[in-house]
XYZ file of C-alpha atoms in Angstrom:
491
model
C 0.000 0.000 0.000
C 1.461 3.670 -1.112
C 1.045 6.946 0.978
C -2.148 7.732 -1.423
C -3.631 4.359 -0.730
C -2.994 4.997 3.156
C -4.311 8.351 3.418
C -7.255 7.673 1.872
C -7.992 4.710 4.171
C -6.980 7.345 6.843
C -9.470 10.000 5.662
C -12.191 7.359 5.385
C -15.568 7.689 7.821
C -14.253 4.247 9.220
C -12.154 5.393 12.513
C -8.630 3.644 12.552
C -7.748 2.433 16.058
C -3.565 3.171 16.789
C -3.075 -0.740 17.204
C -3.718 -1.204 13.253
C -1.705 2.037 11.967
C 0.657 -0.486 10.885
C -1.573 -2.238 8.879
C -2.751 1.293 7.146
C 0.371 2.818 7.457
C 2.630 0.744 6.068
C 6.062 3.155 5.294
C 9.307 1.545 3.770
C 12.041 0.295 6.864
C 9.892 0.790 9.625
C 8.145 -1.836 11.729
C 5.611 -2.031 14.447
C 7.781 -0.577 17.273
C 8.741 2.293 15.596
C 5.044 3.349 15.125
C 3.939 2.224 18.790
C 6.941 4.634 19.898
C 5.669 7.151 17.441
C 2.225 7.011 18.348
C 3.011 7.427 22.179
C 5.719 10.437 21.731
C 2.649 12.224 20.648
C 0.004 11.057 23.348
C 2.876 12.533 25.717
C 2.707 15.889 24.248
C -0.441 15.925 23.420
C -1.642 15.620 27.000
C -0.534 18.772 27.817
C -1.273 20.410 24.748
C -4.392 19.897 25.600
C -4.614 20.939 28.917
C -2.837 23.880 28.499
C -5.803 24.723 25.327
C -8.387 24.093 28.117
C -6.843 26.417 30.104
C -6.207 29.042 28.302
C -9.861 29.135 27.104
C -11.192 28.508 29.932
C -9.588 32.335 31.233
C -11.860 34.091 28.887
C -15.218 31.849 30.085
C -14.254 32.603 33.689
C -13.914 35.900 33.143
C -17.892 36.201 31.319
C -19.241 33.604 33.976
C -18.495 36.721 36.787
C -20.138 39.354 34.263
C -23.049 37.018 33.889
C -23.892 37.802 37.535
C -23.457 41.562 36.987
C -27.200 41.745 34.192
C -27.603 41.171 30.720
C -26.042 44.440 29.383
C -22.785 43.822 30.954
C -22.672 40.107 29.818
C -23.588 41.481 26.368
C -20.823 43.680 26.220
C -18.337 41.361 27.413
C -19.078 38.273 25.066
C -19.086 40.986 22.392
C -15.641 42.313 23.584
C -14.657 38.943 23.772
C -15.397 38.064 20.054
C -14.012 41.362 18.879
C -10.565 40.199 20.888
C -10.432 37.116 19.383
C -11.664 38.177 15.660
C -9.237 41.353 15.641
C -6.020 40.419 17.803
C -5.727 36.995 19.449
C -6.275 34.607 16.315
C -3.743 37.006 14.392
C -0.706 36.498 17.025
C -1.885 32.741 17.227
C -1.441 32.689 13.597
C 2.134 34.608 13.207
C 3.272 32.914 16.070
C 2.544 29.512 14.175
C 5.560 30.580 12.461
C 7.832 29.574 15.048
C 6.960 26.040 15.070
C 8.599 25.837 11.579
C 11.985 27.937 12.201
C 11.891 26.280 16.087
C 10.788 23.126 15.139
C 13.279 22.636 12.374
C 16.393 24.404 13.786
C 15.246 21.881 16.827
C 15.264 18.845 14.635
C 18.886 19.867 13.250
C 20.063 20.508 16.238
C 20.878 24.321 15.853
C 19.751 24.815 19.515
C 21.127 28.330 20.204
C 18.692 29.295 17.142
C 15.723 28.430 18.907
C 16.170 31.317 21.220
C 17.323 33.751 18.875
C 13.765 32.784 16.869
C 12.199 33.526 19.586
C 13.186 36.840 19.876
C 12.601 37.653 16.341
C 9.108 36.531 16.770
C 8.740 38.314 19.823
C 9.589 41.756 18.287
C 7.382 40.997 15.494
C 4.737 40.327 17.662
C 4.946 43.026 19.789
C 5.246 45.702 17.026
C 2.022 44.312 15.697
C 0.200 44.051 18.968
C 0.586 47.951 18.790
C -2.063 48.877 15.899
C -4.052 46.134 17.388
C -3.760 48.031 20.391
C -5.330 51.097 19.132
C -8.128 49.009 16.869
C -9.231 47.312 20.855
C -8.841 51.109 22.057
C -11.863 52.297 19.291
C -14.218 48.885 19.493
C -17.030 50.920 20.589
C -16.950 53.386 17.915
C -16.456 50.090 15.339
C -19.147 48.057 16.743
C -21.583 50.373 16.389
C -20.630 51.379 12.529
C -20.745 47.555 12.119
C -24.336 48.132 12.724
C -24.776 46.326 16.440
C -26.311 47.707 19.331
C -25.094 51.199 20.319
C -25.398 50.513 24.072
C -24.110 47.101 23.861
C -21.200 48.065 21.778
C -20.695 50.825 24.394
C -20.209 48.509 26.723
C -18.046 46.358 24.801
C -15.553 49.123 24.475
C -15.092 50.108 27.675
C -14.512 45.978 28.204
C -11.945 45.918 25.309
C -10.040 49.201 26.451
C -9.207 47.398 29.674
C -8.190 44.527 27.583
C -5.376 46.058 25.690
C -2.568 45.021 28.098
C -3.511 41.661 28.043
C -2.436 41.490 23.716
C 1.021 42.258 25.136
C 1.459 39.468 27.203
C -0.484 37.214 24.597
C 2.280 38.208 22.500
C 5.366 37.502 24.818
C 3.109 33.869 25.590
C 2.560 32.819 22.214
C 6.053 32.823 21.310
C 7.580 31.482 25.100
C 5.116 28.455 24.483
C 6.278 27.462 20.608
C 9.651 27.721 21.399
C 9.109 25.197 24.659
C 6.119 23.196 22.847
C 8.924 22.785 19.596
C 11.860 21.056 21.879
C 8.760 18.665 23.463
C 8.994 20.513 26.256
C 5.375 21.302 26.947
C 4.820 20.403 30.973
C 5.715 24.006 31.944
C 3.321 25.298 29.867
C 0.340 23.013 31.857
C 2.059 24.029 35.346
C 2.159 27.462 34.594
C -1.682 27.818 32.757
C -3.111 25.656 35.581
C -1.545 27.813 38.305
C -2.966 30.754 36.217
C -6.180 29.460 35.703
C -6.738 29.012 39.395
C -5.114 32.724 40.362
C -7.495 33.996 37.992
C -10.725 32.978 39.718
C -9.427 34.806 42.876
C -8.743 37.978 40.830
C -12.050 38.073 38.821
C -13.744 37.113 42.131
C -11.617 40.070 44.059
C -11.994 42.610 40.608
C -15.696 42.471 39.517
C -16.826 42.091 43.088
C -15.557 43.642 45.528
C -13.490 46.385 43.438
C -16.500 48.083 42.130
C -15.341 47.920 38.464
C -17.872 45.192 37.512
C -17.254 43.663 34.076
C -14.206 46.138 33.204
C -12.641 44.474 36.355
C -13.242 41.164 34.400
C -11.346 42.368 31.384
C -8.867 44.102 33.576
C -8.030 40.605 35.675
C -7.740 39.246 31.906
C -5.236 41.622 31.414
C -3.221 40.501 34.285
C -3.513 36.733 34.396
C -1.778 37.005 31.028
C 0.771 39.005 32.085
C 1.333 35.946 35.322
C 1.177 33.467 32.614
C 3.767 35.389 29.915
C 6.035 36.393 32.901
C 5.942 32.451 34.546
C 6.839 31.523 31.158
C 9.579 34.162 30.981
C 11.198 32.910 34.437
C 11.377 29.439 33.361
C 13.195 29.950 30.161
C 15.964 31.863 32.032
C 16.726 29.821 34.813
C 15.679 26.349 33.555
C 18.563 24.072 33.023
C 16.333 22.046 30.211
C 16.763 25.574 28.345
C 20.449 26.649 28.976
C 21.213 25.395 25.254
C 18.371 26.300 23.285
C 18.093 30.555 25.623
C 21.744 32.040 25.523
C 21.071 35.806 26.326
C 18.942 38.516 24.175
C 21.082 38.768 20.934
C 21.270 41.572 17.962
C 20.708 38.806 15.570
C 17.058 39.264 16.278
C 16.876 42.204 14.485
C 17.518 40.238 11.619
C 16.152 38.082 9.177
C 12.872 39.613 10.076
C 11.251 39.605 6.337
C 12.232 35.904 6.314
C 9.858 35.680 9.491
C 7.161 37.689 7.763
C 7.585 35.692 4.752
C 6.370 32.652 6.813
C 4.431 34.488 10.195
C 1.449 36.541 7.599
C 0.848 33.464 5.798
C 0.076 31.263 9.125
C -2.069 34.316 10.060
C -4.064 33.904 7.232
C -4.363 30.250 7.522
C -6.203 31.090 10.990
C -7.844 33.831 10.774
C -9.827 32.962 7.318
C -11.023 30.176 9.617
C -12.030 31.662 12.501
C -13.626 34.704 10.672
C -15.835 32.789 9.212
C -17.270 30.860 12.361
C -17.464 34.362 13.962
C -19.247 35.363 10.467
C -21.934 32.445 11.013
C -23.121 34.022 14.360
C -23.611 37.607 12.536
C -25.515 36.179 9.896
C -28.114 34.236 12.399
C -28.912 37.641 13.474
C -30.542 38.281 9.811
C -32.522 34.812 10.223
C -36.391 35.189 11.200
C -36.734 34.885 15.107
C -32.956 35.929 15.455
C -32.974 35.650 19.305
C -33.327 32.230 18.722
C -31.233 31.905 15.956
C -28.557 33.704 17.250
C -28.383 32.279 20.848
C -28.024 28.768 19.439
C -25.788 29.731 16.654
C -23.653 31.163 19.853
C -24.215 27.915 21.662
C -22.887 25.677 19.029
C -20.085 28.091 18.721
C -19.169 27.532 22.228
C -19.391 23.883 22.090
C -17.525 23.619 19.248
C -14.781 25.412 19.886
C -14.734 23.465 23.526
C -14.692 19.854 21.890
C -11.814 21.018 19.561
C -9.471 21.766 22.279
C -8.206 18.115 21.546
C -7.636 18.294 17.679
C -6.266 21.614 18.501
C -3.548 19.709 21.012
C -2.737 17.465 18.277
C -2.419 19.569 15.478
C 0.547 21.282 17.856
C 1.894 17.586 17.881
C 1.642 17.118 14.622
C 3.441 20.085 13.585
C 6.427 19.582 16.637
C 6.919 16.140 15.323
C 7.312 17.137 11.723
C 9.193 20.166 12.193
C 11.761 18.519 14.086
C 12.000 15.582 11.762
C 12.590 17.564 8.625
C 15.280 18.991 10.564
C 17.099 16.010 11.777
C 16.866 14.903 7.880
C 14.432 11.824 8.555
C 11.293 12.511 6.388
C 10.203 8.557 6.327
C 9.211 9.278 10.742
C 7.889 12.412 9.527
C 5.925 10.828 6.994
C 4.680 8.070 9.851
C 3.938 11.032 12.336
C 1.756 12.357 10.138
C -0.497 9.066 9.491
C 0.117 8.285 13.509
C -1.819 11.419 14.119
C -4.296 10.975 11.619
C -5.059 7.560 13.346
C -5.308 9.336 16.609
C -7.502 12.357 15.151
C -9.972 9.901 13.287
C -10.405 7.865 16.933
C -10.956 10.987 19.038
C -13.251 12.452 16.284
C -15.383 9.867 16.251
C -15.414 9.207 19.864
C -16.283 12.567 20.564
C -18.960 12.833 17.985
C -20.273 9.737 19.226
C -20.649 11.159 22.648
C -22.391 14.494 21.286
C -25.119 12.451 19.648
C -25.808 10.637 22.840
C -26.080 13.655 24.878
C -27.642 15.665 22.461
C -30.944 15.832 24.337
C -28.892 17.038 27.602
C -26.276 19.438 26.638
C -28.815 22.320 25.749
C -29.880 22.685 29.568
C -26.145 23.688 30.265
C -27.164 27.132 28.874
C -31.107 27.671 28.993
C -33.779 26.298 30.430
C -36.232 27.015 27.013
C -37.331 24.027 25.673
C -37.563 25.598 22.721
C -33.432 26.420 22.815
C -32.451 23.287 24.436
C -34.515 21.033 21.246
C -32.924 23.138 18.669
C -29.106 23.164 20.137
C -29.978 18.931 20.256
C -30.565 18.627 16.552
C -27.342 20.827 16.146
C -24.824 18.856 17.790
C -25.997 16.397 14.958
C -24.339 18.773 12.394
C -21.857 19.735 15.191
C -20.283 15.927 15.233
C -19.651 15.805 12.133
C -18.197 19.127 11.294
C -15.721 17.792 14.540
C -14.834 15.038 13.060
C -13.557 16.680 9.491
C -12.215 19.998 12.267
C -9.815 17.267 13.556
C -8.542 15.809 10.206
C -7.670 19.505 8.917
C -6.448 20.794 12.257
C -3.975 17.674 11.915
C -3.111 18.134 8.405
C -2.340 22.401 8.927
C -0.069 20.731 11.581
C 1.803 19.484 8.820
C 1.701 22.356 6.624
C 3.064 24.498 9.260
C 6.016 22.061 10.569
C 7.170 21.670 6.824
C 6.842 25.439 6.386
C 3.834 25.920 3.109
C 1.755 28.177 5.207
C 1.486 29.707 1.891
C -0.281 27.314 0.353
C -2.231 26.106 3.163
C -3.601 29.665 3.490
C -5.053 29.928 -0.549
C -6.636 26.258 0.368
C -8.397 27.877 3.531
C -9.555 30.709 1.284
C -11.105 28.792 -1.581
C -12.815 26.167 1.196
C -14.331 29.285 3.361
C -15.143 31.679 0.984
C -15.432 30.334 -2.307
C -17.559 27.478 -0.926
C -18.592 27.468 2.302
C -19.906 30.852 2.889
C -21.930 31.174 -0.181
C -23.418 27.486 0.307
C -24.229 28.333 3.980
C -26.217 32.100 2.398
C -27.856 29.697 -0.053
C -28.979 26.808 2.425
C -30.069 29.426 5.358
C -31.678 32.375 3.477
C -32.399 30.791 -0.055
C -33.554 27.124 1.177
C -35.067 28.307 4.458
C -33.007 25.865 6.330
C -31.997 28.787 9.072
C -28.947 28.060 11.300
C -28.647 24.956 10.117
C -28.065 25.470 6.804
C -25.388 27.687 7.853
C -23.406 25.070 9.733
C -24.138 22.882 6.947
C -22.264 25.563 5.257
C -19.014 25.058 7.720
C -19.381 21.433 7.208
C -18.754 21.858 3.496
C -15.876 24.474 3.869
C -14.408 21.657 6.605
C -14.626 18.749 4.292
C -12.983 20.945 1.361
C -10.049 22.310 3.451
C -9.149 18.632 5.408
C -9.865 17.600 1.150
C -7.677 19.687 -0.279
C -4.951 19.845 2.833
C -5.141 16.010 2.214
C -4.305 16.408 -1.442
C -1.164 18.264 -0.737
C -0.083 16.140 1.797
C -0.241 12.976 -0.095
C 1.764 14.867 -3.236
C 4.139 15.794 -0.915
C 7.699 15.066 -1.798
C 9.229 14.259 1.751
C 12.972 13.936 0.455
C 12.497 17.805 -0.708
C 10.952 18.949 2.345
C 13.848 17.626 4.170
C 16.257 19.854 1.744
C 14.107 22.868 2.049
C 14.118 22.234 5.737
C 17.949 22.151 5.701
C 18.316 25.250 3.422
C 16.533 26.999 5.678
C 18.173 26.330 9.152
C 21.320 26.659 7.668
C 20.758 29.744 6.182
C 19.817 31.484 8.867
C 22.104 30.044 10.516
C 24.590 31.381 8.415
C 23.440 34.490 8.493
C 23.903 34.789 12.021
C 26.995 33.510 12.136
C 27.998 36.317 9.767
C 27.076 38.794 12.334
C 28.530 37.395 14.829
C 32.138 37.319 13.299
């Protein structure tokens, strides 16, 4: 059986259980071990991966639990702040910092240590000079809300949340890139210490901040602000005086300053990849608000939202695996375990996808009373964890497979294959199904579900074409060159 022939059987609806990757992976020289050692390198980083997903996400639902208590206009302006944070600043340092788990990853893999930190920095100052406009975007939500057309009170509200926000983009910053360059040498137990100690601190300061502060919900976004400042500046500590980092951090270096359009070349692409994604979930919740009964519509639409991005916290978690595992393998010049990591966490994906979607039909009944106590609600969010399940179980096969396209460095390409899925097909086929067909919020996840199957279709597609012997030589070229580079400077 050839790579096609495996990754087909891979992307079947029929999950593949890790005990018979062997028989549907079958890659030249390597035996059963190999892919049982495979297969549990990645359930050891993908543990914490996961957690420390959780946990980060859960920081922002804390934070709109306390404003719940506070009425419906405050809770209204933070879950709109919220979205407006994620939509305008978060999901675009996620996505440049993606970058680092190529240049990491690889330099990792080839054992260029001392590059990893001087990556690091480079991505830093990137990230920080872009966190700046950003800045000043979070600074004028209200004013942008409202010519978006929402609610002039609401979006009031919202940007006097966001404004106390802006510090926290800072330390999301300074975090995103302290956490690729530790989750890129498989070193990703800090990162669960220090988001679980967060997470905990943060209760206490939301508790301390909207209560008994007399700020109310701008003493939520305010303890946002400075949980991820503990989190970036835990993260900070460790790197310096950790001894499992004394090869890979050698001291703030000039080199930084350098090879920055290289960065870009690599950091705007991976932003794109994201950020077309998430956009057009966000976009799905706007659009409910045009169905008839859009109360309804929209609170459901906002529940499925929720859910689903709750239940992906695990693909998520592997897709970081997936790209660790072939970042460093590129570098270290072995593209046949690359190759296997990337069908070993297709395996996984496939199981947990159709575990999970297994477990959403069950409980579809149930779930809705989490959030309302409407029949009405709770029947309709039922029949859509139907559609939810499945559009999981394609989410986890694409969030796998950009795990690849970002260790081997074609953010690029992954990017124009997010844009043609979304908004070429996805989009227009969820406007035609919802307003055109009648079918109302469920033709618009019916939508997603199409733009989900095209992406993990087409990211599928260029992995199977994928010439691992090249990868491995552009993988090379580019370690070396910047090492090189820096070496130049330095002499």
């Amino acid at each position: 059986m050839d790579l096609e022939e495996q990754t087909a059987s891979l992307l079947s609806s029929k999950p593949v259980p890790v005990t018979e990757v062997n028989a549907t992976c079958l890659i030249k020289g390597l035996n059963k071990d190999e892919i049982v050692v495979e297969a549990k390198k990645q359930l050891q980083l993908a543990g914490p991966l996961v957690c420390v997903n959780l946990l980060t996400y859960c920081l922002q639902v804390i934070s709109v639990m306390f404003v719940g208590h506070l009425g419906e206009l405050a809770l209204a302006g933070a879950s709109m702040a919220t979205s407006f944070a994620s939509v305008t600043g978060f999901s675009l340092l996620i996505g440049m910092g993606s970058a680092l788990e190529t240049f990491c990853g690889q330099s990792y893999g080839a054992k260029q240590y001392r590059m990893l930190g001087v990556h690091m920095q480079r991505g830093m100052l990137v990230l920080l000079l872009v966190s700046i406009p950003l800045a000043i975007i979070w600074a004028n939500a209200g004013q942008i809300l409202v010519f978006l057309g929402q609610d002039p009170e609401i979006s009031a509200e919202a940007g006097r949340y966001a404004r106390f926000m802006i510090p926290s983009i800072f330390a999301y910053a300074i975090t995103q890139c302290h956490t690729k360059f530790l989750q890129t040498q498989n070193n990703v137990v800090p990162m669960m210490v220090s988001t679980g100690m967060t997470t905990l601190l943060h209760v206490f300061i939301c508790w301390t901040l909207v209560f008994k502060s007399g700020l109310g919900n701008r003493g939520a976004a305010l303890a946002n602000a400075i949980s991820y400042w503990v989190n970036a500046l835990s993260l900070i500590i460790y790197v310096r005086i950790s001894p499992s980092c004394k090869n890979t951090w050698t001291g703030f270096s000039s080199e930084a300053f350098h090879g920055i359009p290289k960065f870009l070349k690599l950091s705007i692409p991976s932003a794109v990849m994201l950020t077309l994604e998430i956009w057009s979930f966000e976009m799905m919740v706007l659009l409910s608000g045009l169905l008839p009964n859009p109360k309804l519509e929209t609170s459901v639409l906002s529940i499925s939202l929720n859910t689903c991005s709750l239940v992906y916290m695990v693909p998520l978690g592997l897709s970081g695996v997936t790209s660790t595992r072939v970042s460093n393998e590129l570098g270290a010049g072995r593209p046949e375990i690359a190759r296997l990591a990337v069908c070993v966490a297709l395996s996984l994906v496939v199981t947990e996808g159709t575990l999970a979607a297994a477990v959403m039909i069950l409980g579809r009944r149930v779930w809705g009373y989490c959030y309302s106590r409407e029949e009405q609600v709770v029947k309709y969010v039922g029949q859509m964890l139907i559609f939810i399940s499945v559009s999981h179980f394609f989410d986890g096969i694409q969030s796998v497979l950009s795990g690849t396209i970002r260790g081997s460095g074609r953010q690029k390409i992954g990017a124009f294959a997010n844009l043609a899925a979304y908004y070429l097909l996805g989009i227009p086929i969820a406007i035609l199904l919802a307003f055109v067909y009648h079918f109302g919020g469920k033709g618009l996840w019916m939508g997603i579900i199409v733009a989900l199957f095209m992406q993990a279709l087409g990211l599928a597609i260029l992995t199977i074409c994928t010439d691992w012997e090249k990868e491995v030589n552009k993988a090379s070229e580019r370690v070396h060159s910047t090492k090189a580079a820096s070496d130049a400077l330095l002499s």
